[in-house]
CSV table of C-alpha atoms in Angstrom, one decimal:
chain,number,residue,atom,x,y,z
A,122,UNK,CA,-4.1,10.1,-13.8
A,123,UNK,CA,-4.0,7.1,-10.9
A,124,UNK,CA,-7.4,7.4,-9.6
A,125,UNK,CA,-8.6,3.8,-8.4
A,126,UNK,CA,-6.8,0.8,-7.2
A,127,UNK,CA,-6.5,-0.9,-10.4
A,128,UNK,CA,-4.2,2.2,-11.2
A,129,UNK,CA,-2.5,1.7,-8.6
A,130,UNK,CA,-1.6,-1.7,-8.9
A,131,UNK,CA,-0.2,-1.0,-12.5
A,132,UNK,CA,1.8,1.5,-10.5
A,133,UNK,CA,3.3,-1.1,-7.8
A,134,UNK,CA,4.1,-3.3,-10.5
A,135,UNK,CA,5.6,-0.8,-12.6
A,136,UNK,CA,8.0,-0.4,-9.2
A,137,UNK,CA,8.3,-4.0,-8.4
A,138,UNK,CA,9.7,-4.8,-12.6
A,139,UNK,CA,11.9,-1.6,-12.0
A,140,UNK,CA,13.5,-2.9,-8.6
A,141,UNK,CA,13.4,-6.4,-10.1
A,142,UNK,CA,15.7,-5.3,-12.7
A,143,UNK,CA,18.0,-3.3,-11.2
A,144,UNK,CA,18.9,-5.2,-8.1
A,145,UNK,CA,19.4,-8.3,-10.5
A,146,UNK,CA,21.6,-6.1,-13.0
A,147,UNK,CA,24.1,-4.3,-10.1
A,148,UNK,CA,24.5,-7.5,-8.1
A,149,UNK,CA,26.0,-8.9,-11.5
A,150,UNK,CA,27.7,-5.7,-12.1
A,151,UNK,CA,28.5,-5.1,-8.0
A,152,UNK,CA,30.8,-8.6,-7.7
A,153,UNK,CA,32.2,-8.9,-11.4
A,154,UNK,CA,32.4,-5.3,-12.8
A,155,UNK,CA,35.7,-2.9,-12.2
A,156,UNK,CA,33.4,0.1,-12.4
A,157,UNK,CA,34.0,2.6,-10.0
A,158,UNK,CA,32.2,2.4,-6.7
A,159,UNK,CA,31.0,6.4,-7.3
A,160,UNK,CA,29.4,5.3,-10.4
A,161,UNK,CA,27.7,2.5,-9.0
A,162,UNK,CA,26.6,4.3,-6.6
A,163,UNK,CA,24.8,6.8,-9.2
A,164,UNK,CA,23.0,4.0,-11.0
A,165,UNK,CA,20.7,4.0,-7.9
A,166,UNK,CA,19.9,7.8,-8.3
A,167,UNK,CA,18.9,6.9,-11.7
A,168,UNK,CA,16.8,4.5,-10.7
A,169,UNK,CA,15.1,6.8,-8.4
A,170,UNK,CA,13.9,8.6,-10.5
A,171,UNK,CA,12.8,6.2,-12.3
A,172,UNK,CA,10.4,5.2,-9.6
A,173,UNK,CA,9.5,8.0,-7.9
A,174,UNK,CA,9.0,10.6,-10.9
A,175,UNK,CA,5.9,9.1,-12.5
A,176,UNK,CA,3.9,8.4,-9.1
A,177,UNK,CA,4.6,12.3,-7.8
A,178,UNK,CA,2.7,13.2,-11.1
A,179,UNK,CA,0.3,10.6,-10.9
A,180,UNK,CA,-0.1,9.3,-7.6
A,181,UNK,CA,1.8,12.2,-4.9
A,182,UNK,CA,-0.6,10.4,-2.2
A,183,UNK,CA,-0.1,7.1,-2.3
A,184,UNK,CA,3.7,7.9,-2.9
A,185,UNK,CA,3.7,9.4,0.7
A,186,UNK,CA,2.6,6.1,1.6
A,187,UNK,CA,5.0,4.4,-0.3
A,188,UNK,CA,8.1,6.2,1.0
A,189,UNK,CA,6.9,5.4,4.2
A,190,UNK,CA,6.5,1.5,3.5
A,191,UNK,CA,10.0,1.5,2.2
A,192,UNK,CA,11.5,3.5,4.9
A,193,UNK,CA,10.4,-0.1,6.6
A,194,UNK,CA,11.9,-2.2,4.7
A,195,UNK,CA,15.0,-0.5,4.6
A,196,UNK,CA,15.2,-0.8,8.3
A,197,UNK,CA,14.0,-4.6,8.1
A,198,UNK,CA,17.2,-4.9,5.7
A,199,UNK,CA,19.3,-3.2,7.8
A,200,UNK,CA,18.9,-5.2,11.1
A,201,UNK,CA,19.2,-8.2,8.8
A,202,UNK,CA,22.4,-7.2,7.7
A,203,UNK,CA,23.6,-6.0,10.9
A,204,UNK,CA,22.8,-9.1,13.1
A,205,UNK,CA,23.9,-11.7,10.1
A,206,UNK,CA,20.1,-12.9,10.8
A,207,UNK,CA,20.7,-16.1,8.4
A,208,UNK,CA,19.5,-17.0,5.7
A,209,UNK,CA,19.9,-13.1,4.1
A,210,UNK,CA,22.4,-11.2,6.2
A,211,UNK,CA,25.4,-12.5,4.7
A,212,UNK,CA,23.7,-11.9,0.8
A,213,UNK,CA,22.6,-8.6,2.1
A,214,UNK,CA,25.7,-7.2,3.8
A,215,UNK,CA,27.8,-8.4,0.2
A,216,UNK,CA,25.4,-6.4,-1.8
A,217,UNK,CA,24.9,-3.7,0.1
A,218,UNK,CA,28.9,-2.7,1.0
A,219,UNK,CA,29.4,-3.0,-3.0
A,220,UNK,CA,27.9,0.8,-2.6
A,221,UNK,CA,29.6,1.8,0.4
A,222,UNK,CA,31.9,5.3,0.6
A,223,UNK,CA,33.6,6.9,3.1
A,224,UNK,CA,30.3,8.5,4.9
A,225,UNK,CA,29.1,4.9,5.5
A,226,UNK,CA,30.1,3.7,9.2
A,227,UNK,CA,32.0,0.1,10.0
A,228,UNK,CA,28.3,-1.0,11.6
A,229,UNK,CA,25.8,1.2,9.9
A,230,UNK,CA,25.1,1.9,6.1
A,231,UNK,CA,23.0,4.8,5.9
A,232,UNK,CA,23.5,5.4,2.0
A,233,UNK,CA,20.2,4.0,0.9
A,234,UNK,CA,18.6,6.0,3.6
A,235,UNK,CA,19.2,9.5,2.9
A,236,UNK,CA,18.8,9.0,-0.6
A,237,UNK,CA,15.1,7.6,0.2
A,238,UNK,CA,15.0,10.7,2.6
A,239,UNK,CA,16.5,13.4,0.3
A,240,UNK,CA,14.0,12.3,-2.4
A,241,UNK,CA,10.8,12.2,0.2
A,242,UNK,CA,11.2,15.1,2.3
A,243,UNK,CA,10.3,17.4,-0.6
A,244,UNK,CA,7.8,15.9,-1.4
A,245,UNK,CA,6.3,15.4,2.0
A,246,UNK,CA,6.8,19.0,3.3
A,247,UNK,CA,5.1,20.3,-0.3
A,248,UNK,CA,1.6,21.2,-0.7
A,249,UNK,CA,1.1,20.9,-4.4
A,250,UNK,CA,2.0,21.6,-8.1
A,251,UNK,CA,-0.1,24.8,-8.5
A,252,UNK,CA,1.9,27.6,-7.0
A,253,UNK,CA,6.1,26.1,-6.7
A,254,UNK,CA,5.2,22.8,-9.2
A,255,UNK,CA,8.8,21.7,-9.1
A,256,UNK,CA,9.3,21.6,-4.8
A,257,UNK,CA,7.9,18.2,-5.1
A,258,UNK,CA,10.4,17.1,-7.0
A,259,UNK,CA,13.3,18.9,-5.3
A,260,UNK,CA,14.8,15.7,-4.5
A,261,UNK,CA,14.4,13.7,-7.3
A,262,UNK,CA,16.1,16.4,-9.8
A,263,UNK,CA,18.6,17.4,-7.4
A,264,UNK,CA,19.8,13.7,-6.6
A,265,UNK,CA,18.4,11.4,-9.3
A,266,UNK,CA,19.7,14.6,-12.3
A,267,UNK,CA,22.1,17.0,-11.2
A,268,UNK,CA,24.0,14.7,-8.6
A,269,UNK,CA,24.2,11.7,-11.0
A,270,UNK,CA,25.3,13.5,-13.9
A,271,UNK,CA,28.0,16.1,-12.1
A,272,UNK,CA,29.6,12.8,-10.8
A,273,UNK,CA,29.2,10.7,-13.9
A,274,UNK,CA,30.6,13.8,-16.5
A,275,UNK,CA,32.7,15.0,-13.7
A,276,UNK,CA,34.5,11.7,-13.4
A,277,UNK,CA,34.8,11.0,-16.9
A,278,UNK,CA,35.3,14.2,-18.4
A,279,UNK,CA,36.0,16.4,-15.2
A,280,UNK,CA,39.7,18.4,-15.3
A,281,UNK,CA,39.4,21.8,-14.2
A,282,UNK,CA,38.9,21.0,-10.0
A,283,UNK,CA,37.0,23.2,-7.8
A,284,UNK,CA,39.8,22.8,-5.3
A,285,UNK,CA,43.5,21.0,-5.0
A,286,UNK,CA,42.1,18.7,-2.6
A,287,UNK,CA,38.6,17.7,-4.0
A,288,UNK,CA,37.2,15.3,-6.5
A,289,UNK,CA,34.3,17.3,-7.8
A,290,UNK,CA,35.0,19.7,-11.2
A,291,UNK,CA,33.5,22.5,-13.0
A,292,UNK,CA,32.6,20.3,-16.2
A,293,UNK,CA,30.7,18.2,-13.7
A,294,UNK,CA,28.8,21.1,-11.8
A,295,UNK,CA,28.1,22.3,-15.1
A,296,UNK,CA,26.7,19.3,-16.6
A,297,UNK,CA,24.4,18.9,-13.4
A,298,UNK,CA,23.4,22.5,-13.9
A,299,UNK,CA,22.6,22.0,-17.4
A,300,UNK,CA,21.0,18.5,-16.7
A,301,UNK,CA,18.4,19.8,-14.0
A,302,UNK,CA,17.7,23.0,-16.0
A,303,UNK,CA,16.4,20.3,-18.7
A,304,UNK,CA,14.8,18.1,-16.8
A,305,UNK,CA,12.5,20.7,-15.3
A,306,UNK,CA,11.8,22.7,-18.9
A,307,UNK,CA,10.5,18.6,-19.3
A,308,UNK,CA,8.6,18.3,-16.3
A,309,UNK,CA,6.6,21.6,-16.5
A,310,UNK,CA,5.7,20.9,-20.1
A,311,UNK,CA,4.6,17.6,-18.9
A,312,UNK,CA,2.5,19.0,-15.9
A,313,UNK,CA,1.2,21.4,-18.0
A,314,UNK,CA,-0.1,19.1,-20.4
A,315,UNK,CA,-1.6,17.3,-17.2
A,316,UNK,CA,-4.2,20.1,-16.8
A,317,UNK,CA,-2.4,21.6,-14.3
A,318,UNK,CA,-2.1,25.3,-14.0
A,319,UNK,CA,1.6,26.4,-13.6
A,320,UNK,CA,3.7,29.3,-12.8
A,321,UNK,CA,7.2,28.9,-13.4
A,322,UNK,CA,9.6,32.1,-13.1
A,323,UNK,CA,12.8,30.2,-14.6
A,324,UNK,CA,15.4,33.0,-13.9
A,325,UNK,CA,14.6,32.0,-10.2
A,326,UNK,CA,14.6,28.6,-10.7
A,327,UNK,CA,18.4,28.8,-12.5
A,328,UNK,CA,19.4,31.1,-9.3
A,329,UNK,CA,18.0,28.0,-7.5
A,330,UNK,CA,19.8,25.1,-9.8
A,331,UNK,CA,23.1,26.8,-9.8
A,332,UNK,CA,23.1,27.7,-5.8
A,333,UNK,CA,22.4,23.9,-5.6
A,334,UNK,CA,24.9,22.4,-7.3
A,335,UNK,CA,27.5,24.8,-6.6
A,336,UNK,CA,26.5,23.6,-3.0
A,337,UNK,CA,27.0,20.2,-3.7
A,338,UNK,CA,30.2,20.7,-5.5
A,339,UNK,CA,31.5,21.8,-1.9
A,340,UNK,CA,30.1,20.1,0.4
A,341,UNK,CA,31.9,16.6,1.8
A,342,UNK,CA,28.7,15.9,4.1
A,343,UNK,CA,25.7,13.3,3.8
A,344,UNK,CA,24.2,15.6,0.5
A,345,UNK,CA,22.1,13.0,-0.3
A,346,UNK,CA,20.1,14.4,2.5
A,347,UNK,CA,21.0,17.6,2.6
A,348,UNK,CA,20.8,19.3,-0.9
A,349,UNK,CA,17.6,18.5,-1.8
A,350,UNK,CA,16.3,20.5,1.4
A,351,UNK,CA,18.4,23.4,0.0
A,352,UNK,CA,16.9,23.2,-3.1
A,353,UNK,CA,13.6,23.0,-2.1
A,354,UNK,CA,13.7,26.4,-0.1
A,355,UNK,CA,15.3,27.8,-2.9
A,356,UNK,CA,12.0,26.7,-5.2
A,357,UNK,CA,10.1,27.8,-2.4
A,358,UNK,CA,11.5,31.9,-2.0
């Protein structure tokens, strides 16, 4: 485990590589790829979990500090973008609306915000891994797993439709179900093998997935923000 601030550096840097990366790969992809804006979109989820998954085992406190630092810099970004503050806020605003939707306002982009806040309030409101070990990452497997793959199968595979007017489909709900039900079999083993002490009772925790993602399947409001708060009190019962 991260214990001392060499650790943690390793950790930062591990972040810094990973946002390196990815920032320099869907700018490239943002202004010369014809992939669907939904998609891009979901590439971020994966990269959230990318980040955030190994410092909640590892490092859950300085990760509360860390969601708070980039809470800040989001913000920073933000009112660069907004008031065209040169030399950034034109490069900022192009690569930013690249992963706009409909939710996103004319002035305000608030994407990036609630998926920072669906993946931190789970983890800031839980207490541990001991007696619910996957509420901490409620937001991570909702968003970064179920989301991403319900969309990404959904669109690509998707034809039975929840509803005449929606986008979302059954093969997509049921690929996030099937997707967060592994990732958590993963992450329990994973804990376990951590030395922590773990009580799992799974035919809650499918009640839980499936509630979730049915959820999400319906709902046409900022989910990034609300599902994993669903799924978290869900763990929690």
């Amino acid at each position: 485990m991260f214990t001392n601030p060499h650790e943690r550096l390793a950790l930062c840097a591990y972040w810094i590589c990973v946002i390196f990366v990815s920032i320099k790969k869907f700018y490239v992809i943002s202004k010369r790829s014809k992939t669907e804006r939904i998609l891009l979109r979901k590439y971020y989820h994966l990269v959230a979990v990318l980040i955030f998954s190994p410092a909640v085992i590892f490092q859950p406190a300085f990760l509360d500090l860390a969601f708070g630092a980039a809470f800040a810099v989001f913000l920073i970004l933000e009112m660069i973008r907004v008031w065209e503050v040169y030399p950034l806020g034109h490069t900022v605003h192009q690569f930013m609306n690249a992963f706009t939707d409909h939710r996103d306002s004319e002035v305000l982009i608030i994407s990036h915000f609630s998926l920072l806040l669906g993946c931190a309030l789970p983890k800031w409101m839980s207490s541990g891994f001991n007696d619910r070990p996957l509420a901490p990452f409620a937001g991570i497997l909702s968003l970064g797993i179920g989301d991403t793959m319900a969309s990404m199968i959904g669109y690509k595979y998707g034809v039975l439709r929840w509803s005449k007017t929606g986008k979302k489909t059954i093969e997509g709900t049921a690929a996030g179900i099937t997707s967060v039900l592994a990732a958590c079999s993963i992450l329990v083993s994973l804990l376990a093998s951590s030395g922590y002490i773990l009580s799992q009772h799974w035919l809650s925790l499918s009640i839980a997935v499936t509630l979730s993602l049915l959820l999400e399947a319906y709902t046409t409001q900022l989910d990034n923000a609300f599902i994993p708060l669903v799924f978290y009190s869900l763990l929690c019962l």
